[in-house]
Amino acid sequence: MIIGSVRKDRFGPTVATWLMTRVEGRDGLETDVIDLADLQLPADLGGGGDTAGFLKRIDRADAFIVVTPEYNHGYPGGLKTAIDTGRDEWKAKPVAFVSYGGTAGGLRSVEQLRPVFAELQAVTVRSAVSLHWADSLFDERGRMLDPERPESAVDTMLRQLEWWGHVLRAGRGRGDCPG
């Protein structure tokens, strides 16, 4: 799981913590949470900082969930830097999205991320989770106030992510991934 916002007073960790309650209960899933706010990834993509460790974590993963806000009708710059830091590490792996924001619930950021991942030969799953007016959906302790619909959406997304993860891992194991 990648928390895509690095802003001070961001809402991403609240969303990620809630999401982990849905992911942790599933058999066969092992989760590594990468909070981009905790990493130093040089914007010039020249390496250094936490680049090597980040790339190892991405390379080890079979699938990704990107937790992203929508900032000014797009996704965060720090997330773009993280994505561009790697190349082959993303190849033939599925990516799912949990977005949050105001009126659009982060959907515009997701729609912009899909072609970015396609260029890296990653596969984005169709189902995503979108939290509209996210800050009003959680109580002061970070608990979802009315979780039924969002949790159902997470379960659908996770089923797709797991299926793609197994299929693409088998394909990568053959060593004949095109491109």
C-alpha positions as a printed Julia matrix, in Angstrom:
179×3 Matrix{Float64}:
   0.0     0.0     0.0
   1.35    3.4    -0.96
   0.14    6.53    0.83
   0.52    9.14   -1.9
   0.25   12.45   -0.06
   3.2    14.04    1.68
   1.48   17.23    2.84
   1.42   18.32    6.44
  -1.99   17.64    8.06
  -2.89   15.2     5.28
  -5.82   12.81    5.49
  -4.15    9.85    3.74
  -3.0     8.05    6.91
  -6.59    8.01    8.2
  -7.8     6.43    4.97
  -4.89    3.96    4.94
  -5.49    2.89    8.54
  -9.16    2.23    7.79
  -8.21    0.35    4.61
  -5.76   -1.84    6.53
  -8.64   -3.14    8.67
 -10.16   -4.54    5.46
  -6.89   -5.88    4.03
  -5.54   -7.5     7.2
  -8.52   -9.8     7.52
  -7.91  -11.5     4.17
  -6.05  -14.78    3.9
  -2.92  -14.85    1.8
  -2.25  -11.11    1.82
   0.87   -9.65    3.34
   0.93   -5.88    3.41
   3.79   -3.42    3.39
   2.69    0.19    3.89
   4.89    2.72    2.13
   4.18    6.23    3.38
   5.84    8.6     0.94
   6.03   11.27    3.64
   8.59    9.07    5.41
  10.88    8.76    2.38
  13.42   10.94    0.65
  12.98   10.32   -3.08
  14.87   12.93   -5.12
  12.63   14.75   -7.58
  15.41   14.7   -10.18
  15.18   10.87  -10.17
  18.95   10.72   -9.8
  18.96    8.17   -6.98
  20.18    8.71   -3.48
  18.11    9.22   -0.38
  15.74    6.3     0.13
  15.63    5.35   -3.56
  17.32    1.95   -3.28
  15.18    0.77   -0.37
  12.0     2.03   -2.01
  12.79    0.22   -5.25
  13.46   -3.03   -3.38
  10.07   -2.78   -1.67
   8.33   -2.11   -4.99
  10.19   -4.94   -6.69
   9.21   -7.45   -3.94
   5.51   -6.59   -4.18
   3.08   -8.59   -6.29
   0.36   -5.92   -6.24
  -0.26   -2.34   -5.11
  -2.98   -0.25   -3.57
  -2.39    3.45   -4.09
  -4.13    5.7    -1.57
  -4.32    9.1    -3.22
  -6.01   12.43   -2.69
  -7.0    14.78   -5.45
  -5.16   18.08   -5.42
  -6.26   20.71   -7.95
  -7.93   18.07  -10.16
  -4.84   15.85  -10.14
  -2.67   13.52   -8.08
   0.17   14.64   -5.8
   3.6    15.49   -7.2
   5.33   13.3    -4.61
   3.36   10.32   -5.89
   4.46   11.05   -9.46
   8.08   11.19   -8.29
   7.68    7.84   -6.51
   6.13    6.21   -9.57
   8.8     7.59  -11.9
  11.59    6.48   -9.54
  11.03    2.93  -10.75
  10.35    1.35  -14.09
  10.75   -2.42  -14.33
   9.76   -2.76  -10.66
   6.13   -1.93  -11.63
   6.03   -4.15  -14.71
   3.26   -6.77  -14.97
   1.84   -5.99  -11.54
  -1.7    -4.91  -10.68
  -2.51   -1.54   -9.14
  -5.73   -0.68   -7.31
  -6.79    2.77   -6.13
  -8.43    4.19   -3.05
  -8.98    7.89   -3.57
 -10.37   10.64   -1.44
 -11.28   14.26   -1.78
 -14.2    16.62   -1.97
 -16.92   16.53   -4.6
 -15.12   14.14   -6.95
 -13.72   11.92   -4.2
 -10.33   11.79   -5.89
 -11.63   10.18   -9.08
  -9.85   12.68  -11.32
  -6.51   11.73   -9.78
  -7.25    8.04  -10.4
  -8.17    8.65  -14.03
  -4.86   10.46  -14.52
  -2.89    7.69  -12.81
  -4.26    4.89  -14.99
  -2.33    5.87  -18.17
   0.82    6.54  -16.13
   0.77    2.96  -14.83
  -0.17    1.62  -18.27
   3.02    3.17  -19.65
   4.95    1.19  -17.03
   3.15   -2.0   -18.14
   1.3    -2.24  -14.84
  -2.34   -3.31  -14.91
  -4.88   -1.14  -13.11
  -7.9    -2.96  -11.74
 -11.26   -1.66  -12.79
 -12.88   -1.31   -9.37
 -11.65    1.51   -7.21
 -12.8     3.01   -3.94
 -13.68    6.7    -3.94
 -14.37    8.58   -0.72
 -16.28   11.79   -1.43
 -15.96   14.46    1.28
 -13.72   12.0     3.09
 -13.16   14.08    6.2
 -16.9    13.89    6.95
 -16.95   10.07    6.64
 -14.76    9.42    9.7
 -15.11   10.24   13.37
 -12.38   11.99   15.38
 -10.75    8.6    16.12
 -10.49    7.66   12.45
 -13.39    5.2    12.38
 -15.66    5.12    9.35
 -19.09    6.42   10.38
 -21.15    4.46    7.83
 -18.83    1.73    6.53
 -21.22   -0.58    4.65
 -20.89    0.82    1.1
 -17.18    1.72    1.25
 -16.29   -1.67    2.75
 -18.28   -3.44    0.05
 -16.35   -1.45   -2.58
 -13.05   -2.39   -0.89
 -13.98   -6.07   -0.92
 -14.77   -5.94   -4.66
 -11.52   -4.1    -5.38
  -9.48   -6.56   -3.3
 -10.98   -9.58   -5.08
  -9.91   -8.1    -8.42
  -6.48   -7.14   -7.1
  -5.89  -10.63   -5.69
  -6.95  -12.32   -8.93
  -4.7   -10.1   -11.06
  -1.88  -10.47   -8.54
  -1.93  -14.28   -8.81
  -2.24  -14.31  -12.6
   0.51  -11.76  -13.2
   2.87  -13.34  -10.65
   2.54  -16.63  -12.56
   3.23  -14.81  -15.82
   6.29  -13.03  -14.4
   7.5   -16.39  -13.09
   7.66  -17.72  -16.63
  10.13  -14.94  -17.45
   8.61  -14.13  -20.81
   6.87  -10.85  -20.03
   6.7    -8.88  -23.3
   8.17   -5.42  -23.63
